[in-house]
Coordinates of C-alpha atoms in Angstrom, one line a residue:
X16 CA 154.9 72.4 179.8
X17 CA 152.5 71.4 182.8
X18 CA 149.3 72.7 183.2
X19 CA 150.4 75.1 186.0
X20 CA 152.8 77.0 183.8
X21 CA 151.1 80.0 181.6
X22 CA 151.2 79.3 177.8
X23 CA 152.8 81.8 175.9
X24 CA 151.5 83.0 172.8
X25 CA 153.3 83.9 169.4
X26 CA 152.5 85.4 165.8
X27 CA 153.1 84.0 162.8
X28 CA 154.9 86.5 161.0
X29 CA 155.2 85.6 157.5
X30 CA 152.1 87.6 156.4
X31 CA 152.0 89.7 159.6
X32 CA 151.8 93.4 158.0
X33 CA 150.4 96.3 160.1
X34 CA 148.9 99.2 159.1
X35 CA 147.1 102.8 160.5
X36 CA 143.7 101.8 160.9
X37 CA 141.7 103.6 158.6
X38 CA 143.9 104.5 156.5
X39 CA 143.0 103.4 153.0
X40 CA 146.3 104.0 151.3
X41 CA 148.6 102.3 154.6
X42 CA 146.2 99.2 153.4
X43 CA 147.0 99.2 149.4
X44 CA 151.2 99.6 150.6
X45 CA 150.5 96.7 153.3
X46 CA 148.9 94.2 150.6
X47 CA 152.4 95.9 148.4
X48 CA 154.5 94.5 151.3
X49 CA 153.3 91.0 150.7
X50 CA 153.7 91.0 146.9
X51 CA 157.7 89.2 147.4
X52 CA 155.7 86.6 149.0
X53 CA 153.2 86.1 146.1
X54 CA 156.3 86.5 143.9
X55 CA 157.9 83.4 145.5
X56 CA 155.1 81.2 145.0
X57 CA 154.4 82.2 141.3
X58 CA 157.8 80.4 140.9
X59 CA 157.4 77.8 142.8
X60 CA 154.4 76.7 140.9
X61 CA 155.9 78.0 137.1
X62 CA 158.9 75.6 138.6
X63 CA 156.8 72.7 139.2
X64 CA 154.5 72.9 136.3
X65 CA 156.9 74.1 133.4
X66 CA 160.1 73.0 135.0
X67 CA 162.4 75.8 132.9
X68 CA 165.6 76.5 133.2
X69 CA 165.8 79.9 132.9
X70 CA 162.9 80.1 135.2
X71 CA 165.1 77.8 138.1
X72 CA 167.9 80.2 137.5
X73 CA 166.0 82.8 138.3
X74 CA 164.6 81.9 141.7
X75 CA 167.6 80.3 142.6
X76 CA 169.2 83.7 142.1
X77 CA 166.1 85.0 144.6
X78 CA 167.5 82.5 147.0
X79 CA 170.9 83.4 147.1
X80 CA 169.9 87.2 147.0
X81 CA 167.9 86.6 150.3
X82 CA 170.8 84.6 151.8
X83 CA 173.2 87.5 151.1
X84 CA 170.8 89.8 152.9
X85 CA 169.8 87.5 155.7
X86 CA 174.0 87.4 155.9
X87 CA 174.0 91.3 156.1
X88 CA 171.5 91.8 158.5
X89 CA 173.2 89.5 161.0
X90 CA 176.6 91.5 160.5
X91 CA 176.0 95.2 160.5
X92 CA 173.6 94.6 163.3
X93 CA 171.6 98.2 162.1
X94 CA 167.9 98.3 164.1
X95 CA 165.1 98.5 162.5
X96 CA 163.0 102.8 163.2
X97 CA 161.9 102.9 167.1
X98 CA 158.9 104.7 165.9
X99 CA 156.3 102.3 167.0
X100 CA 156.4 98.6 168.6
X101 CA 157.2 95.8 165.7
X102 CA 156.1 92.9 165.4
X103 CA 158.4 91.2 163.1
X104 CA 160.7 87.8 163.2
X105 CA 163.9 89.2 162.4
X106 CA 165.0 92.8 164.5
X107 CA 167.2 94.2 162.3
X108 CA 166.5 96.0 159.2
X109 CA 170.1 97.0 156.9
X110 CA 169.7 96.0 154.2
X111 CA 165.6 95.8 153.5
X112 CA 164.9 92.6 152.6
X113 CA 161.6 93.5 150.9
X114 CA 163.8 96.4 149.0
X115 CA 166.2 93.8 148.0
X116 CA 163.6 91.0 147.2
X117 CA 161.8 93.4 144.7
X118 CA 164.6 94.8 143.1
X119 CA 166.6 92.4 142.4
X120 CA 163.2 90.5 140.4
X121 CA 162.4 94.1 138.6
X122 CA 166.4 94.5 137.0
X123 CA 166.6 90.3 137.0
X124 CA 163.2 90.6 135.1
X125 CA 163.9 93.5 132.9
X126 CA 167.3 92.2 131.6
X127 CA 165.8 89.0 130.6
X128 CA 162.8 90.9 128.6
X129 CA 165.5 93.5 126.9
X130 CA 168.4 90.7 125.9
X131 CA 166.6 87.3 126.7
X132 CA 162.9 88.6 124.1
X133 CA 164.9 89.5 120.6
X134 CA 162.3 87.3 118.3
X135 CA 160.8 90.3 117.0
X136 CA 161.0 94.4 116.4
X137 CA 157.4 94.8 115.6
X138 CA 155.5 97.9 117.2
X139 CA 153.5 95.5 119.5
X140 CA 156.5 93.0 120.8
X141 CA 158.5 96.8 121.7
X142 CA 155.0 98.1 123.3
X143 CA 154.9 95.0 125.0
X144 CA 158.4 95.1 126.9
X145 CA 158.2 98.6 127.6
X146 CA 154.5 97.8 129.5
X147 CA 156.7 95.0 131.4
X148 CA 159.6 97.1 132.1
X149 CA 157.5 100.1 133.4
X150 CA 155.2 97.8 135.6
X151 CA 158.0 96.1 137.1
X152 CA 159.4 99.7 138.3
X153 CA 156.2 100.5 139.4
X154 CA 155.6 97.5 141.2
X155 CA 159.7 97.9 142.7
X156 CA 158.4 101.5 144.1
X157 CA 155.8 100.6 145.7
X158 CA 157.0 97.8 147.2
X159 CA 159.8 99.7 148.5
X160 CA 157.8 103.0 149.9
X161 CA 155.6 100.5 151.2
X162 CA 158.6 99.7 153.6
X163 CA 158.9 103.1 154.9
X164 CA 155.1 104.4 155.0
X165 CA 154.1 101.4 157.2
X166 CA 157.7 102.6 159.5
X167 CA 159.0 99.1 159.2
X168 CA 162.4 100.1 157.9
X169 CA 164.1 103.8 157.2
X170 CA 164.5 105.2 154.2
X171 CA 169.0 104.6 154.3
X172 CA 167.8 100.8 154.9
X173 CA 165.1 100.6 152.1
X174 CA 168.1 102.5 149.4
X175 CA 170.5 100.0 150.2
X176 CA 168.4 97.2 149.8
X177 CA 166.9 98.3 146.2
X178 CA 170.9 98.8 145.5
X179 CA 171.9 95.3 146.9
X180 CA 169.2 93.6 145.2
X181 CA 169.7 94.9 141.8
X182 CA 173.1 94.8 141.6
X183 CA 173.1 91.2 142.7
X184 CA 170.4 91.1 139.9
X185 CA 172.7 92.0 137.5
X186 CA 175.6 89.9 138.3
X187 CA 173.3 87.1 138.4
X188 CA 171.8 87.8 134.9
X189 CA 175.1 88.2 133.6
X190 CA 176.6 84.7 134.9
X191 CA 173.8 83.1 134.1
X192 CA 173.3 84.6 130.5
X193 CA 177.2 84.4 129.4
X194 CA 178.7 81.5 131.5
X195 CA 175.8 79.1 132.6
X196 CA 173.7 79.2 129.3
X197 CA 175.5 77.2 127.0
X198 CA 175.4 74.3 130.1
X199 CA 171.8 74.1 129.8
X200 CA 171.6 71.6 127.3
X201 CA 174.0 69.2 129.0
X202 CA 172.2 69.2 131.9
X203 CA 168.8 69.0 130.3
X204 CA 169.9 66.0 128.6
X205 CA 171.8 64.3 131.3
X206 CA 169.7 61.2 133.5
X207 CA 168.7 63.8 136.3
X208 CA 167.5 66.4 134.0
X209 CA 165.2 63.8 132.0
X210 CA 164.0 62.6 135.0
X211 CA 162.8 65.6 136.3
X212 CA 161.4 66.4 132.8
X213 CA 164.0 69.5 132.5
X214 CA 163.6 72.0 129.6
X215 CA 166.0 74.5 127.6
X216 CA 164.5 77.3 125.7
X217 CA 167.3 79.5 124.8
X218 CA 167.3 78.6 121.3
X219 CA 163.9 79.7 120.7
X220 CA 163.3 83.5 120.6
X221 CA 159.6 83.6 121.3
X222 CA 158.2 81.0 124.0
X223 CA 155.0 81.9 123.6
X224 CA 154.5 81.4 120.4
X225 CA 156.5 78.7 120.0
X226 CA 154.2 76.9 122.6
X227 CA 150.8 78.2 121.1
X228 CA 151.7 77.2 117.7
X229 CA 153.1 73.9 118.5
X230 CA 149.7 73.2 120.9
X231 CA 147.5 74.1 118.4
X232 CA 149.3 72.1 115.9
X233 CA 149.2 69.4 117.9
X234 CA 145.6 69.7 118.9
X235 CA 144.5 69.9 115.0
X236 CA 146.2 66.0 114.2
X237 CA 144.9 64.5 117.0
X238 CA 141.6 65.8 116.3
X239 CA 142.3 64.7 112.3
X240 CA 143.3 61.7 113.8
X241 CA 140.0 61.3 115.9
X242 CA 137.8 62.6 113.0
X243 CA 139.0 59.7 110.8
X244 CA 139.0 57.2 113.5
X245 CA 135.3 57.7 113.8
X246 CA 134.5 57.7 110.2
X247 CA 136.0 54.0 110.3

């Protein structure tokens, strides 16, 4: 480029949502639209700082779900409403990507909380996973009405993508819960799993707790331990 030439300028798209000026609700669904973004680094960071396998599978399924709908797009070729000028980095809009993205992390998520959470029938663990289960949906909706208020994809495009995503979801859940499970531990204790400080807990029904009791266990001897060094 020389200095004669005009520069031409670009948006960055990845957070680029428009909405009516003014319009209070058109701002609550475009901060909606940007929740799969969120989503994605919430598991990048539970990846890098927990390092779970379950967790990997998870977003790896994510991945592949996005790849499959980039895939899509690029086929059918089907343009995104002519309502209003778009600014957006990809021009086609069958399958919703958003749609997709959501959905197939609200079925993904509630199969794991429905045949993944069996460590206990008590009145609050049930309260609990229906409050997750009917967030999630809620969350799902919005995400994908958020689509078709701000007229970034039609309704037919938004369906199909909630459909897409969640039956991927469930084909995911369902290789990875009766084929790829019982690998786990192989991998976890293979050279590459150790290095990368890899954990399995499928054989423990309540993470949580598990992890709470054991830190707090842990945090009572070492303070013993301190208590009796001193007195020395």
């Amino acid at each position: 480029m020389t200095d004669s030439e005009p520069v031409e300028w670009t948006t960055l798209t990845l957070t680029h949502v428009e909405y009516p000026q003014g319009d209070l609700l058109g701002m609550l669904f475009a901060w909606s639209s940007l929740l799969p973004i969120f989503i994605g680094w919430s598991f990048l960071t539970l990846i890098l700082f927990r390092r779970e396998m379950h967790t990997i599978m998870y977003f790896l399924g994510i991945i592949g779900s996005e790849a499959t709908n980039f895939i899509i797009k690029h086929f059918v070729k089907d343009p995104r409403p002519i309502t209003r000028h778009l600014t957006v980095g990809v021009k086609y809009g069958w399958p919703s990507s958003h749609a997709q993205f959501i959905w197939f992390f609200v079925a993904y998520l509630n199969c794991f909380v429905h045949m993944r959470c069996q460590g206990s029938r008590s009145l609050i663990h049930n309260l609990w996973k229906c409050l997750v289960s009917i967030s999630s949906l809620v969350v799902g909706m919005s995400v994908s009405y958020s689509r078709v208020y701000l007229q970034y994809h039609t309704l037919n495009q938004v369906m199909w993508g909630s459909v897409f995503g969640a039956v991927l979801a469930l084909i995911w859940f369902a290789i990875t819960h009766y084929i790829l499970t019982p690998f786990f531990p192989v991998f976890v204790h293979s050279k590459l799993g150790e290095f990368f400080m890899i954990r399995d807990s499928s054989l423990i029904p309540n993470v949580l707790w598990f992890e709470y009791s054991v830190s707090r266990q842990e945090s009572r001897n070492r303070s013993r331990k301190m208590s009796i060094t001193k007195s020395q």
